[in-house]
XYZ file of C-alpha atoms in Angstrom:
188
model
C 140.857 148.579 117.764
C 141.434 148.873 113.973
C 142.787 146.065 111.779
C 144.626 146.992 108.579
C 144.928 144.489 105.863
C 147.680 145.120 103.259
C 147.566 143.243 99.960
C 150.753 142.890 97.983
C 150.052 142.099 94.372
C 151.826 142.002 91.088
C 148.938 143.681 89.161
C 150.881 146.990 88.529
C 154.139 145.350 87.406
C 155.045 145.779 83.791
C 156.873 142.755 82.503
C 159.681 143.178 80.012
C 158.929 142.053 76.431
C 160.133 138.512 75.735
C 163.293 138.298 73.647
C 163.288 135.783 70.813
C 166.059 134.782 68.426
C 165.312 132.416 65.542
C 168.279 131.050 63.571
C 166.324 128.330 61.787
C 162.714 127.445 61.533
C 161.929 124.898 64.252
C 159.311 123.393 61.967
C 162.183 121.650 60.192
C 162.020 119.230 63.130
C 159.427 116.634 64.151
C 160.671 115.422 67.570
C 161.691 117.107 70.875
C 163.786 115.791 73.684
C 163.323 117.679 76.981
C 165.906 116.894 79.605
C 164.353 116.137 83.028
C 163.525 119.238 85.143
C 162.841 119.301 88.874
C 159.416 120.201 90.296
C 159.212 123.740 91.732
C 157.123 123.933 94.869
C 155.712 126.981 96.520
C 153.342 127.611 99.364
C 151.305 130.513 100.647
C 150.418 130.704 104.218
C 148.346 133.333 106.052
C 147.624 133.507 109.738
C 145.484 135.837 111.690
C 146.028 135.641 115.377
C 142.992 137.715 116.523
C 140.714 134.958 115.280
C 142.993 131.941 115.729
C 142.746 130.937 112.064
C 145.187 130.160 109.371
C 145.282 129.225 105.710
C 147.852 127.594 103.588
C 148.018 126.356 100.035
C 150.729 124.586 98.083
C 151.539 124.893 94.405
C 153.815 122.829 92.194
C 154.985 123.053 88.609
C 157.453 120.933 86.461
C 158.885 123.223 83.778
C 159.603 120.287 81.536
C 155.935 119.252 81.633
C 154.774 122.756 80.604
C 157.274 122.877 77.718
C 156.295 119.340 76.554
C 152.633 120.261 76.629
C 153.103 123.508 74.520
C 155.236 121.603 71.905
C 152.785 118.718 71.790
C 150.018 121.179 70.955
C 152.191 122.195 67.984
C 152.391 118.602 66.763
C 155.864 117.702 68.024
C 156.483 114.211 69.431
C 158.376 113.928 72.703
C 161.143 111.392 72.828
C 162.045 109.897 76.198
C 165.669 109.507 75.016
C 167.676 110.652 72.046
C 167.453 108.095 69.224
C 170.252 107.930 66.649
C 167.842 107.202 63.768
C 165.722 110.286 64.585
C 168.557 112.671 65.516
C 168.271 114.663 62.222
C 164.664 115.551 63.109
C 165.072 116.151 66.881
C 165.287 119.391 68.815
C 166.722 119.319 72.320
C 164.682 121.829 74.436
C 166.799 123.231 77.312
C 165.213 125.256 80.083
C 166.780 127.347 82.821
C 166.046 130.213 85.227
C 168.209 133.000 83.935
C 167.582 135.945 86.343
C 165.505 137.923 88.733
C 164.451 141.556 88.568
C 163.456 143.566 91.632
C 160.066 145.228 91.171
C 158.377 147.097 93.990
C 158.310 144.867 97.024
C 158.862 141.630 95.031
C 160.685 140.335 92.028
C 160.170 138.692 88.655
C 161.725 135.357 87.627
C 163.257 135.197 84.201
C 163.543 131.920 82.224
C 165.374 131.070 78.973
C 164.374 128.249 76.695
C 166.780 127.022 74.001
C 166.009 124.881 70.976
C 169.171 123.051 69.902
C 169.676 120.621 67.030
C 170.288 117.178 68.443
C 172.553 116.418 65.412
C 174.699 119.476 65.167
C 174.272 121.090 68.608
C 173.523 124.333 66.707
C 171.311 126.856 68.394
C 168.073 126.861 66.384
C 166.166 129.340 68.527
C 166.185 130.887 72.008
C 163.590 132.850 74.013
C 163.799 134.667 77.308
C 160.752 135.999 79.302
C 159.906 136.932 82.849
C 156.935 136.255 84.993
C 155.448 137.394 88.313
C 152.576 135.942 90.218
C 151.595 135.101 93.828
C 154.390 132.521 94.253
C 157.607 131.453 92.555
C 155.682 128.607 90.979
C 153.328 131.076 89.396
C 156.310 133.223 88.263
C 157.896 130.343 86.482
C 154.615 129.135 84.911
C 153.890 132.696 83.626
C 157.454 133.146 82.384
C 157.487 129.876 80.433
C 154.084 130.550 78.900
C 155.110 134.032 77.878
C 158.429 132.742 76.463
C 156.866 129.977 74.368
C 154.036 132.211 73.201
C 156.604 134.693 71.870
C 158.579 131.929 70.276
C 155.545 130.364 68.609
C 154.293 133.779 67.467
C 157.698 134.721 65.956
C 157.972 131.782 63.585
C 155.698 130.126 61.102
C 154.478 127.067 62.969
C 152.683 125.047 60.286
C 152.352 121.333 60.658
C 150.964 119.247 57.877
C 150.132 115.635 58.861
C 150.295 112.916 58.000
C 153.289 113.780 55.880
C 153.774 112.231 53.332
C 150.195 111.477 52.391
C 148.245 110.261 49.420
C 144.865 111.528 50.588
C 143.476 113.931 53.195
C 145.895 115.950 55.330
C 145.305 118.197 58.307
C 146.959 121.539 58.873
C 147.773 122.312 62.533
C 148.025 126.022 63.099
C 145.920 128.695 64.915
C 146.191 131.256 62.080
C 144.318 131.443 58.772
C 146.175 131.099 55.505
C 145.315 130.757 51.745
C 146.970 127.420 50.824
C 147.776 125.848 47.482
C 148.839 122.254 47.483
C 151.245 120.766 44.905
C 152.473 117.252 44.466
C 156.206 116.255 44.140
C 156.010 116.858 40.371
C 154.735 120.461 40.876
C 151.153 119.730 39.876
C 148.333 121.578 41.676
């Protein structure tokens, strides 16, 4: 008797390029507010009857936690609620699953992330990307990471802190720049 094992994988799927629109530099803001998102749970189960064995694994992801972590790395501060005295400096970060695309024997999950001014409700930036992995949890994690990477790469994400300062400051960015520093009076 012969046993055939088929492996379905996403390794040959070409994901569509993330789409990013930037209407204003998000660096004009210091705080983010991320509305609560639900955990996404997936499980993988395999069973082989010839040997009486089985395997199962569960995965979970909270999209809001991934988004908060990425923005925290960029120096943004997460607010647990919108605060009137900080509204001028706050971005509301909205997340949603925006589609699926059939590929081979599976599908990709597309997510859209919006950055909205808490004060004016104006759309500051938006990004859309898709992901595919072993489970829907993987799909969402990959899509969010691709989306935010494209967003962060498409704008100048420089953070100078503390700001204002009268002494040493740190520049938070993963790129190299030649920088000249001037005071308020325009002196080098």
